[in-house]
Short mmCIF file of C-alpha atoms and ligand atoms in Angstrom, two decimals:
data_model
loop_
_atom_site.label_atom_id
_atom_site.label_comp_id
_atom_site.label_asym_id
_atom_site.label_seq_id
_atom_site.Cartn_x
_atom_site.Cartn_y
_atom_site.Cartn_z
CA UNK A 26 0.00 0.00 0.00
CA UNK A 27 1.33 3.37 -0.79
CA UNK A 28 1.53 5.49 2.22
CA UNK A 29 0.40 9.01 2.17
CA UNK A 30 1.38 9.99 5.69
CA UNK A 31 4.09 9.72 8.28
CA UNK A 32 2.78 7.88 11.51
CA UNK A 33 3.50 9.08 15.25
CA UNK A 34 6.50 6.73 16.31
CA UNK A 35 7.91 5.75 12.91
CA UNK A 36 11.44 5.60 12.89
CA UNK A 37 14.38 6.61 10.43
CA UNK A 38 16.72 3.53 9.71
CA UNK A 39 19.93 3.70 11.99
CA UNK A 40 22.14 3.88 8.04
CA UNK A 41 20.02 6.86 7.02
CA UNK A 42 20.25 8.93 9.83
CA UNK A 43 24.21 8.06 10.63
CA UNK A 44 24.75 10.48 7.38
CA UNK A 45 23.98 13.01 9.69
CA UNK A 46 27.33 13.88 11.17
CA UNK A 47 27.65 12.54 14.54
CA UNK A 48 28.41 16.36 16.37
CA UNK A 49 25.28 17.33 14.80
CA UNK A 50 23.24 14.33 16.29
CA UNK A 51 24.61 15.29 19.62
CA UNK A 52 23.53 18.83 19.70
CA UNK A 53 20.03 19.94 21.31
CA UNK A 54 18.50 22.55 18.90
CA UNK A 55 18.02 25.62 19.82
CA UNK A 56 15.60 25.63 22.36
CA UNK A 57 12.52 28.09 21.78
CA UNK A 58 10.05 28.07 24.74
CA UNK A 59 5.91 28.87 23.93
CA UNK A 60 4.78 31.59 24.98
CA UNK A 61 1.81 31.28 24.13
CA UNK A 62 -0.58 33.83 26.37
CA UNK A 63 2.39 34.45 28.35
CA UNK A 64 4.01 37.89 30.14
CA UNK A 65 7.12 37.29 27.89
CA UNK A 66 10.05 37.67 29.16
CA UNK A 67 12.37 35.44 28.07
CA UNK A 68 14.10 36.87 25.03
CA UNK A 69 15.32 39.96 25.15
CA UNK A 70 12.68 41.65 23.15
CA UNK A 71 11.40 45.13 23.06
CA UNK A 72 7.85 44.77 24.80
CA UNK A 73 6.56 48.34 22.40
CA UNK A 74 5.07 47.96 19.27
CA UNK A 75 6.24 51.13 16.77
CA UNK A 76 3.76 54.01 17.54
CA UNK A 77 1.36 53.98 14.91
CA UNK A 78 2.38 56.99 12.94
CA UNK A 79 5.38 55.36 12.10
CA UNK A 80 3.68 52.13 11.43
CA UNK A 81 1.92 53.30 8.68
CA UNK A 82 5.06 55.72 7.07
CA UNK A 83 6.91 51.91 6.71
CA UNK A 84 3.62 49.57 5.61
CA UNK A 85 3.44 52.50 2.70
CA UNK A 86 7.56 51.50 1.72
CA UNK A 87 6.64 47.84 2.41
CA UNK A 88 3.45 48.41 -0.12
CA UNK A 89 5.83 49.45 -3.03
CA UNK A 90 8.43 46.43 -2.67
CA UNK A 91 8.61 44.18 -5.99
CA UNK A 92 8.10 40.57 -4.38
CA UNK A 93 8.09 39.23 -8.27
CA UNK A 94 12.10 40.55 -8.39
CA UNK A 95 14.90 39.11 -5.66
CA UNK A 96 16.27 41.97 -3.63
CA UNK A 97 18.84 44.48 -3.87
CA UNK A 98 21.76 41.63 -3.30
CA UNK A 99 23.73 44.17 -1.62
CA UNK A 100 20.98 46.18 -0.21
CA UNK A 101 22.52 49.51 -0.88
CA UNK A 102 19.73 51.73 0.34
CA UNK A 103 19.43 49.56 4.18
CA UNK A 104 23.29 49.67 4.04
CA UNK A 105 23.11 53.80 3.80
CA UNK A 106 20.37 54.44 6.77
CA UNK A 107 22.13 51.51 8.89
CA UNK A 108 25.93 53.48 8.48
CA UNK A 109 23.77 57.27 8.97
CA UNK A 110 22.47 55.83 12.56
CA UNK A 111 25.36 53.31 13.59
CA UNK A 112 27.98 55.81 12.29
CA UNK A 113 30.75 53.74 11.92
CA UNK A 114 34.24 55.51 10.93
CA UNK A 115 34.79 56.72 7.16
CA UNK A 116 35.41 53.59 5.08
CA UNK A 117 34.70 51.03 7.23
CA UNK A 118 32.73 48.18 5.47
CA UNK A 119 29.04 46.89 5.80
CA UNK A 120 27.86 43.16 5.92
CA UNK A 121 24.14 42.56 6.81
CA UNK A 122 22.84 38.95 8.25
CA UNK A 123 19.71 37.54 8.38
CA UNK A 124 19.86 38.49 11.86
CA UNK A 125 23.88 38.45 13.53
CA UNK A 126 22.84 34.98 14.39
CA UNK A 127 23.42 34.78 10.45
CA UNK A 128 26.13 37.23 10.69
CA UNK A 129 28.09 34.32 12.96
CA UNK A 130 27.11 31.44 10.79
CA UNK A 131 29.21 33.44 8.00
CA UNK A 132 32.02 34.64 10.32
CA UNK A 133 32.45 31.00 11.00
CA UNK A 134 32.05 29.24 7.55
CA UNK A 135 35.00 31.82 6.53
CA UNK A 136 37.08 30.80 8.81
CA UNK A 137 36.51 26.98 9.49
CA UNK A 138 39.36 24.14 9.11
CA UNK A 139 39.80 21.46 10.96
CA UNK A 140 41.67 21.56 14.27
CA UNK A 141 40.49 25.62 13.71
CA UNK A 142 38.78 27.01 16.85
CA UNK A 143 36.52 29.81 17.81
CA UNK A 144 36.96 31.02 21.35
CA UNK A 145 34.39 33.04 23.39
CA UNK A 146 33.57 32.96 27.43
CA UNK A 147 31.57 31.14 29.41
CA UNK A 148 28.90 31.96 30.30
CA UNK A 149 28.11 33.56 27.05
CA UNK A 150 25.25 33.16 24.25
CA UNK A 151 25.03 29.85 22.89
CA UNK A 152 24.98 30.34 19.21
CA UNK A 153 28.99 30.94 19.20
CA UNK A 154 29.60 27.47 20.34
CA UNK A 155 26.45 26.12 18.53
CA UNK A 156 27.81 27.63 15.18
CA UNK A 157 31.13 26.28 15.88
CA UNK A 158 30.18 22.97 15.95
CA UNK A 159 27.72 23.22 13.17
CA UNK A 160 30.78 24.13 10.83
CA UNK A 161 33.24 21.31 12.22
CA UNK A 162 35.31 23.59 14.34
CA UNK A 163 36.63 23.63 17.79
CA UNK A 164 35.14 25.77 21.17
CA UNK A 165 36.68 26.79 23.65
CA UNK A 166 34.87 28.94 26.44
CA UNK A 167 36.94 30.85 28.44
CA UNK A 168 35.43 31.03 32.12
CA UNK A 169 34.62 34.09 33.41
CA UNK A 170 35.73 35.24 36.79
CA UNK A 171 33.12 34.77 39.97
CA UNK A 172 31.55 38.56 39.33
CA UNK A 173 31.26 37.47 35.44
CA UNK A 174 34.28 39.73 34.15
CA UNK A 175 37.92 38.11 31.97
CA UNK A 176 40.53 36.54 34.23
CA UNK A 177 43.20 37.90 31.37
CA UNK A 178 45.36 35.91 32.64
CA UNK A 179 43.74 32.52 31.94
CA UNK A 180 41.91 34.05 28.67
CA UNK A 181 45.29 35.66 27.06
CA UNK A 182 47.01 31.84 28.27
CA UNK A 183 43.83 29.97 26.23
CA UNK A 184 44.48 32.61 22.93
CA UNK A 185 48.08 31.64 23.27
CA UNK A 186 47.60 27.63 23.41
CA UNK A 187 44.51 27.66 20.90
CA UNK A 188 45.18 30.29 18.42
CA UNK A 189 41.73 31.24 18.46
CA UNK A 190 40.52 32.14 14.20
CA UNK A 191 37.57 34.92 15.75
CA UNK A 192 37.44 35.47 19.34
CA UNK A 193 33.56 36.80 20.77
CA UNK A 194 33.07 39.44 23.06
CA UNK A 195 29.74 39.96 23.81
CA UNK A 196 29.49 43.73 25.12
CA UNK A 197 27.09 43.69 27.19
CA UNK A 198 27.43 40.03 27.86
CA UNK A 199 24.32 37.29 27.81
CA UNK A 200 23.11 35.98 29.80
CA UNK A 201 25.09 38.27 32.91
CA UNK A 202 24.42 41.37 31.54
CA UNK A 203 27.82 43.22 32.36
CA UNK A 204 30.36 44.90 29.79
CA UNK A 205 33.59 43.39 30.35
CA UNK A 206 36.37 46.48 31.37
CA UNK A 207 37.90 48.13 28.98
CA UNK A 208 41.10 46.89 29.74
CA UNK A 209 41.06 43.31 29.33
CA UNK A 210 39.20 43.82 25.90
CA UNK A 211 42.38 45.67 24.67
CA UNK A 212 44.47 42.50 25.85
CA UNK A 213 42.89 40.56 24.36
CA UNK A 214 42.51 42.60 20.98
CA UNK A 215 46.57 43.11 21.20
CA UNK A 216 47.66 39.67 22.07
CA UNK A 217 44.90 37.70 19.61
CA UNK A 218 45.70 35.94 16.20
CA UNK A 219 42.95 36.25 14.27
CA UNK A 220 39.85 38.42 14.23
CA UNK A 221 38.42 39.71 17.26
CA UNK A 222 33.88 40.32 16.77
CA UNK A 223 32.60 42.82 19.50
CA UNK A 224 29.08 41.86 19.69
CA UNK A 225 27.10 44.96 20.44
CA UNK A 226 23.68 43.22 20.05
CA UNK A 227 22.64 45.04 23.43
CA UNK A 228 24.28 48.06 22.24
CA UNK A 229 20.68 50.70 22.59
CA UNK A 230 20.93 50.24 26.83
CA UNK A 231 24.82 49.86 27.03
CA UNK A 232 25.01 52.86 25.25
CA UNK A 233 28.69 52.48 25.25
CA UNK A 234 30.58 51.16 21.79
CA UNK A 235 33.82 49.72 20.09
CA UNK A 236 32.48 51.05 16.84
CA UNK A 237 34.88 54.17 16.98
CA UNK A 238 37.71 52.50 17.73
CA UNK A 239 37.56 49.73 14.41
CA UNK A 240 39.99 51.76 12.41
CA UNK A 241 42.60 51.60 14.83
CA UNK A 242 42.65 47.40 15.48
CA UNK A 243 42.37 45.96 11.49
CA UNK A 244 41.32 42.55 13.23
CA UNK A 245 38.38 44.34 15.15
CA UNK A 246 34.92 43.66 13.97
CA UNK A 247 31.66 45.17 15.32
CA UNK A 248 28.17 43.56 15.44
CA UNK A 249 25.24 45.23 15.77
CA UNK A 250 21.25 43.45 15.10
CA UNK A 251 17.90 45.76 15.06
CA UNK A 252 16.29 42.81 17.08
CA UNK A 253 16.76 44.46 20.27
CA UNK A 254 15.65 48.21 19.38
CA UNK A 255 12.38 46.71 18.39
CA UNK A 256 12.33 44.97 14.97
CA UNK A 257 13.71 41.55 16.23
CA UNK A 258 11.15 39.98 13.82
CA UNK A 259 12.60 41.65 10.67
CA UNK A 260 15.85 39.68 11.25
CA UNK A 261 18.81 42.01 10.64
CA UNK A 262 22.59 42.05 12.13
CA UNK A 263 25.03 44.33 10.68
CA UNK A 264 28.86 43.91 10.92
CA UNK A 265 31.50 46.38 10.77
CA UNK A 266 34.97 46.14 9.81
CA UNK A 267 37.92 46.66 7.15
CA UNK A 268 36.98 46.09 3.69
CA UNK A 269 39.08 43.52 2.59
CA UNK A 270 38.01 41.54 5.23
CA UNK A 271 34.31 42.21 4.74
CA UNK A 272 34.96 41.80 1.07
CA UNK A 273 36.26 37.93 2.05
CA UNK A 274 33.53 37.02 4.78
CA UNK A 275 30.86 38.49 2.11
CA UNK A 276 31.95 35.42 -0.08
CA UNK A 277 29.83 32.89 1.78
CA UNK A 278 26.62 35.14 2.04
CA UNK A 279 24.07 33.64 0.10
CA UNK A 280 23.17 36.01 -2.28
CA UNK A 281 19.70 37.29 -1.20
CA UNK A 282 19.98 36.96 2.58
CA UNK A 283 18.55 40.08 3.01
CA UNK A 284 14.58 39.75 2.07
CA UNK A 285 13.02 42.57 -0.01
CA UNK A 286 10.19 43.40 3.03
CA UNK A 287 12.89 44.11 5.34
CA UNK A 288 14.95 45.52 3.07
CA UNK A 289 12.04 48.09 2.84
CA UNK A 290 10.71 48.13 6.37
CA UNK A 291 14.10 48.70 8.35
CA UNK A 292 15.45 51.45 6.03
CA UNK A 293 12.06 53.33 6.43
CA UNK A 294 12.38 52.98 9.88
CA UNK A 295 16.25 53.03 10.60
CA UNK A 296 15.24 56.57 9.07
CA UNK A 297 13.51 57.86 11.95
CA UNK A 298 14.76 56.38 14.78
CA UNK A 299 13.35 58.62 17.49
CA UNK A 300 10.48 56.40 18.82
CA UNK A 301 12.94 53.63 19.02
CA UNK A 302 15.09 55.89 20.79
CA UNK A 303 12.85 56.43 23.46
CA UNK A 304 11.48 53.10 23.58
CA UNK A 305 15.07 52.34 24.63
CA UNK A 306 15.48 55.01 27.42
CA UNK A 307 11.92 53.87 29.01
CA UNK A 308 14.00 50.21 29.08
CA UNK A 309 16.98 51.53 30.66
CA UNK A 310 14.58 53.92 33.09
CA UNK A 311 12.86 50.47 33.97
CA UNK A 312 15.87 48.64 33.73
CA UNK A 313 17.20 50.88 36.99
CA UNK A 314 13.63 50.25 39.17
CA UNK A 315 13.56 46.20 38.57
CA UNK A 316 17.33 46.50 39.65
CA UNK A 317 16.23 47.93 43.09
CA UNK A 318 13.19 45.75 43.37
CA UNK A 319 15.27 42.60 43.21
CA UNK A 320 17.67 43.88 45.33
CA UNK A 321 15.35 44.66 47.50
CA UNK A 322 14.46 41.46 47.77
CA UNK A 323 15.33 39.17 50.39
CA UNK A 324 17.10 35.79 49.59
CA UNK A 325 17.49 37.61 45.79
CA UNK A 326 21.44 38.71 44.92
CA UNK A 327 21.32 40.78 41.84
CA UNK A 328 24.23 41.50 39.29
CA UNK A 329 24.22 44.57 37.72
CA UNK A 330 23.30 45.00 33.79
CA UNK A 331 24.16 47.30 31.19
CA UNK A 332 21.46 45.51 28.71
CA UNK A 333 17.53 44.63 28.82
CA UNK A 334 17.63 42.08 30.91
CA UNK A 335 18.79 41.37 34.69
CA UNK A 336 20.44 38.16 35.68
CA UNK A 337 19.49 37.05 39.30
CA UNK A 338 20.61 34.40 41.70
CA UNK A 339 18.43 32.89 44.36
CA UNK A 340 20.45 32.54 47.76
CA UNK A 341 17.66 29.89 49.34
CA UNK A 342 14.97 29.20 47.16
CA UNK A 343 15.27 26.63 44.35
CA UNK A 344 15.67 28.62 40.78
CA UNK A 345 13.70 25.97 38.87
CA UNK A 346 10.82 25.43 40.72
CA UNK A 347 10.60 29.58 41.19
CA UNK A 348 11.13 29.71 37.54
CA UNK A 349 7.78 27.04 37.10
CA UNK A 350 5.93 28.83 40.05
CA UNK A 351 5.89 31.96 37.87
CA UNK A 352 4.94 30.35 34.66
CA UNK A 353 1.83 28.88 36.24
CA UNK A 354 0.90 32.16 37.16
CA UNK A 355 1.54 33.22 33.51
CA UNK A 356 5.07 34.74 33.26
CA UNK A 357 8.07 33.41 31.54
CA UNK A 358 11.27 34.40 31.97
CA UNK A 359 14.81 32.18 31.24
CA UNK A 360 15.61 29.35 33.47
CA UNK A 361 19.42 29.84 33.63
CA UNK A 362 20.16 27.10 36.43
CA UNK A 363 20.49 24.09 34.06
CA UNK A 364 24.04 25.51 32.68
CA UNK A 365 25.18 25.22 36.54
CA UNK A 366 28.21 25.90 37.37
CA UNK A 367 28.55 29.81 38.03
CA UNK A 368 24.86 30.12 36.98
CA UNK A 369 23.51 27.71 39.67
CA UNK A 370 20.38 28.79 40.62
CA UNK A 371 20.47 31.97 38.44
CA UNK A 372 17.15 33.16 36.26
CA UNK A 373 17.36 35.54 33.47
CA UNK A 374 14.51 38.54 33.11
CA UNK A 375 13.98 40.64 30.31
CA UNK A 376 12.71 44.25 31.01
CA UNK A 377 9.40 45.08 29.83
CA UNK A 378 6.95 46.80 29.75
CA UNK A 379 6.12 49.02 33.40
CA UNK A 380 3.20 46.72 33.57
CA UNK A 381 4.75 44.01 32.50
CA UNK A 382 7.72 44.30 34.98
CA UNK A 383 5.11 45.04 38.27
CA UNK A 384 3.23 41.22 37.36
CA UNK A 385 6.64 40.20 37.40
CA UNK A 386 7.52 41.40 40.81
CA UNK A 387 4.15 40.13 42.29
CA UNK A 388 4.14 37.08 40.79
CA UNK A 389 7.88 36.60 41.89
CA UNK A 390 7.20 37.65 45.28
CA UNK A 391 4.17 34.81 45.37
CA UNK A 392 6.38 32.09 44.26
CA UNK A 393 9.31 33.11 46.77
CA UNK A 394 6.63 32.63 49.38
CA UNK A 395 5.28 29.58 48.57
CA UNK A 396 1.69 30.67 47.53
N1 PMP B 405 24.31 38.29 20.17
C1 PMP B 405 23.88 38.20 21.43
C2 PMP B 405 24.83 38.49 22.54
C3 PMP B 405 22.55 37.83 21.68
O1 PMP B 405 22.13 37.70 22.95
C4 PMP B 405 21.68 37.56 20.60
C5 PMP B 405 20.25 37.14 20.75
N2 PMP B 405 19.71 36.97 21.94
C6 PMP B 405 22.19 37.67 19.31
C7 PMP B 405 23.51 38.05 19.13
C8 PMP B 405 21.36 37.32 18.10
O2 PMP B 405 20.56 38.37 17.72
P1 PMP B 405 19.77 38.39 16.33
O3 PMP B 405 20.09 37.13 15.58
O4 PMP B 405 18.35 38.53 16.70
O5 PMP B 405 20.32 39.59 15.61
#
């Protein structure tokens, strides 16, 4: 009998699926939690929608795109409004990603051989080490100190006995929030091999930037994404950096990465910036009252944050079953206490909304007590 569906439980012959290379097999995916109905706060996401006047200026550039023709390959007009806000120095070069999550993927297909590695530190986002195995290279995560800044010493000793091709610095760091100091950046900028990516994602409430200094450090790259000013479902990362080196990464872009709607949409809006802007400053303003609530809090330490989220560590109570406690009551936020080690017992919120932010405190004060 022919069959015309796939039935729950059928399973892929052992030969098929051992074409799938084995370090692929062993990853998780990336894991993205429903939030369906939720308060979300899990991901780092703007909570404002764009106010409605500007809605409407963007829809109008969005109404005119040609979806019959591919896009503008090198999207020259997004390129222009990106470089008028982000300002990068004169001739620096521009490569956009389908989000910097893209922007990695390339970064890493450029430089991958084998026995090649790509360092970052630990914690740190999971998409560096994720990538690196996707394109058959090496990790290594260099542990942050106990208050979540370098330990040069041990970092510049792991450059010198890996040879690190990119080294990632997120600035502010996920998931702890903090920009590294200045100091051990330019260590490691000086002492490493290859390229060195400052990943800016949280760049609007760090307010605080490498992007002046790329013309002095021709290994220095700077990442920037539009996902965190508000327009994380367009998907667009911008990097920074010296042409030639662009010029090489911009080899494995696949050609039309860049969709014509966004295309449209984020240069009409990259445009006029303002609301964004403000969005941004309510986020830090709100950013600086959660900080004291938790801190307020009994049994609660706090770390501080330069980004749009707060990392917090529960002294008594256990993380996971606070973390649960507050999604039955209809808030999610980012259970950070499965990584262990220095994030043992740690949870991850994302500032929202002033709303948003008080359920949060009540409902985390309910599930602290018990009720
Ligand atoms: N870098 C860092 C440090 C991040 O935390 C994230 C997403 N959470 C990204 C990059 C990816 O951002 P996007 O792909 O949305 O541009």
């Amino acid at each position: 009998m022919r069959r015309t569906e796939y039935l729950p439980g059928d399973n892929v012959t052992d030969s098929l699926l051992n074409w799938i290379r084995p370090e692929i097999r062993a990853l998780s995916a990336y894991h993205v939690a429903d939030a369906e109905g939720m308060v979300k706060l899990d991901a780092m996401e703007n909570p404002y929608a764009l106010p409605q006047t500007d809605r409407s200026d963007w829809l109008n550039k969005v109404s005119e795109a040609e979806i019959n023709r591919y896009p503008d390959p090198h999207a020259r007009k997004l390129k222009l409004a990106l470089n008028a806000l982000m300002q990068p120095p004169a001739g620096t070069a521009t490569l956009l990603g389908n989000g910097s999550d893209e922007i990695i993927q390339m970064l890493a297909l450029a430089v991958a051989q084998p026995g090649r590695c790509i360092m970052a530190f630990e914690p740190g986002f999971v998409m560096y080490r994720m990538i690196a195995e996707f394109t058959g290279m090496q990790y290594v995560g260099a542990p942050l100190d106990d208050d979540f800044e370098i330990d040069v010493v041990k970092t510049l000793r792991l450059i010198d006995q890996h040879q690190p091709a990119i080294i990632f610095i997120a600035y502010p760091n996920n998931p702890t929030a903090n920009c590294f100091h200045a100091s051990a950046i330019e260590q490691i900028i000086k002492f490493a091999p290859g390229m060195v990516v400052i990943d800016e994602a949280y760049h609007p409430f760090a307010q605080d930037s490498y992007i002046d200094t790329l013309a002095q450090h021709e290994k220095l790259l700077v990442m920037r994404t539009v996902s965190k000013m508000g327009l994380a479902g367009l998907r667009l990362g911008v990097l920074f950096g010296h042409p030639l080196l662009i010029n090489e990464i911009d080899k494995v872009r696949l050609p039309y990465n860049i969709n014509v709607l966004t295309q449209k949409a984020a240069a009409a809006i990259l445009k006029k910036p303002q609301a964004m802007e403000q969005q941004a400053a309510q986020i830090r303003q709100q950013r600086e009252v959660m900080l004291q609530q938790l801190a307020d809090m009994p049994d609660v330490k706090v770390y501080p944050s330069r980004a749009n989220f707060i990392l917090f560590r529960l002294l008594q109570a256990n993380a996971t079953e606070v973390f649960e406690k507050l999604k039955q009551q209809g808030v999610l936020i980012k259970n950070m206490s499965a990584a262990g080690g220095v994030l043992e017992n740690c949870l991850r919120v994302t500032v929202g909304t002033e709303e948003e932010n008080a359920v949060f405190m009540r409902a985390i004060a309910r599930a602290m007590n018990n009720e």
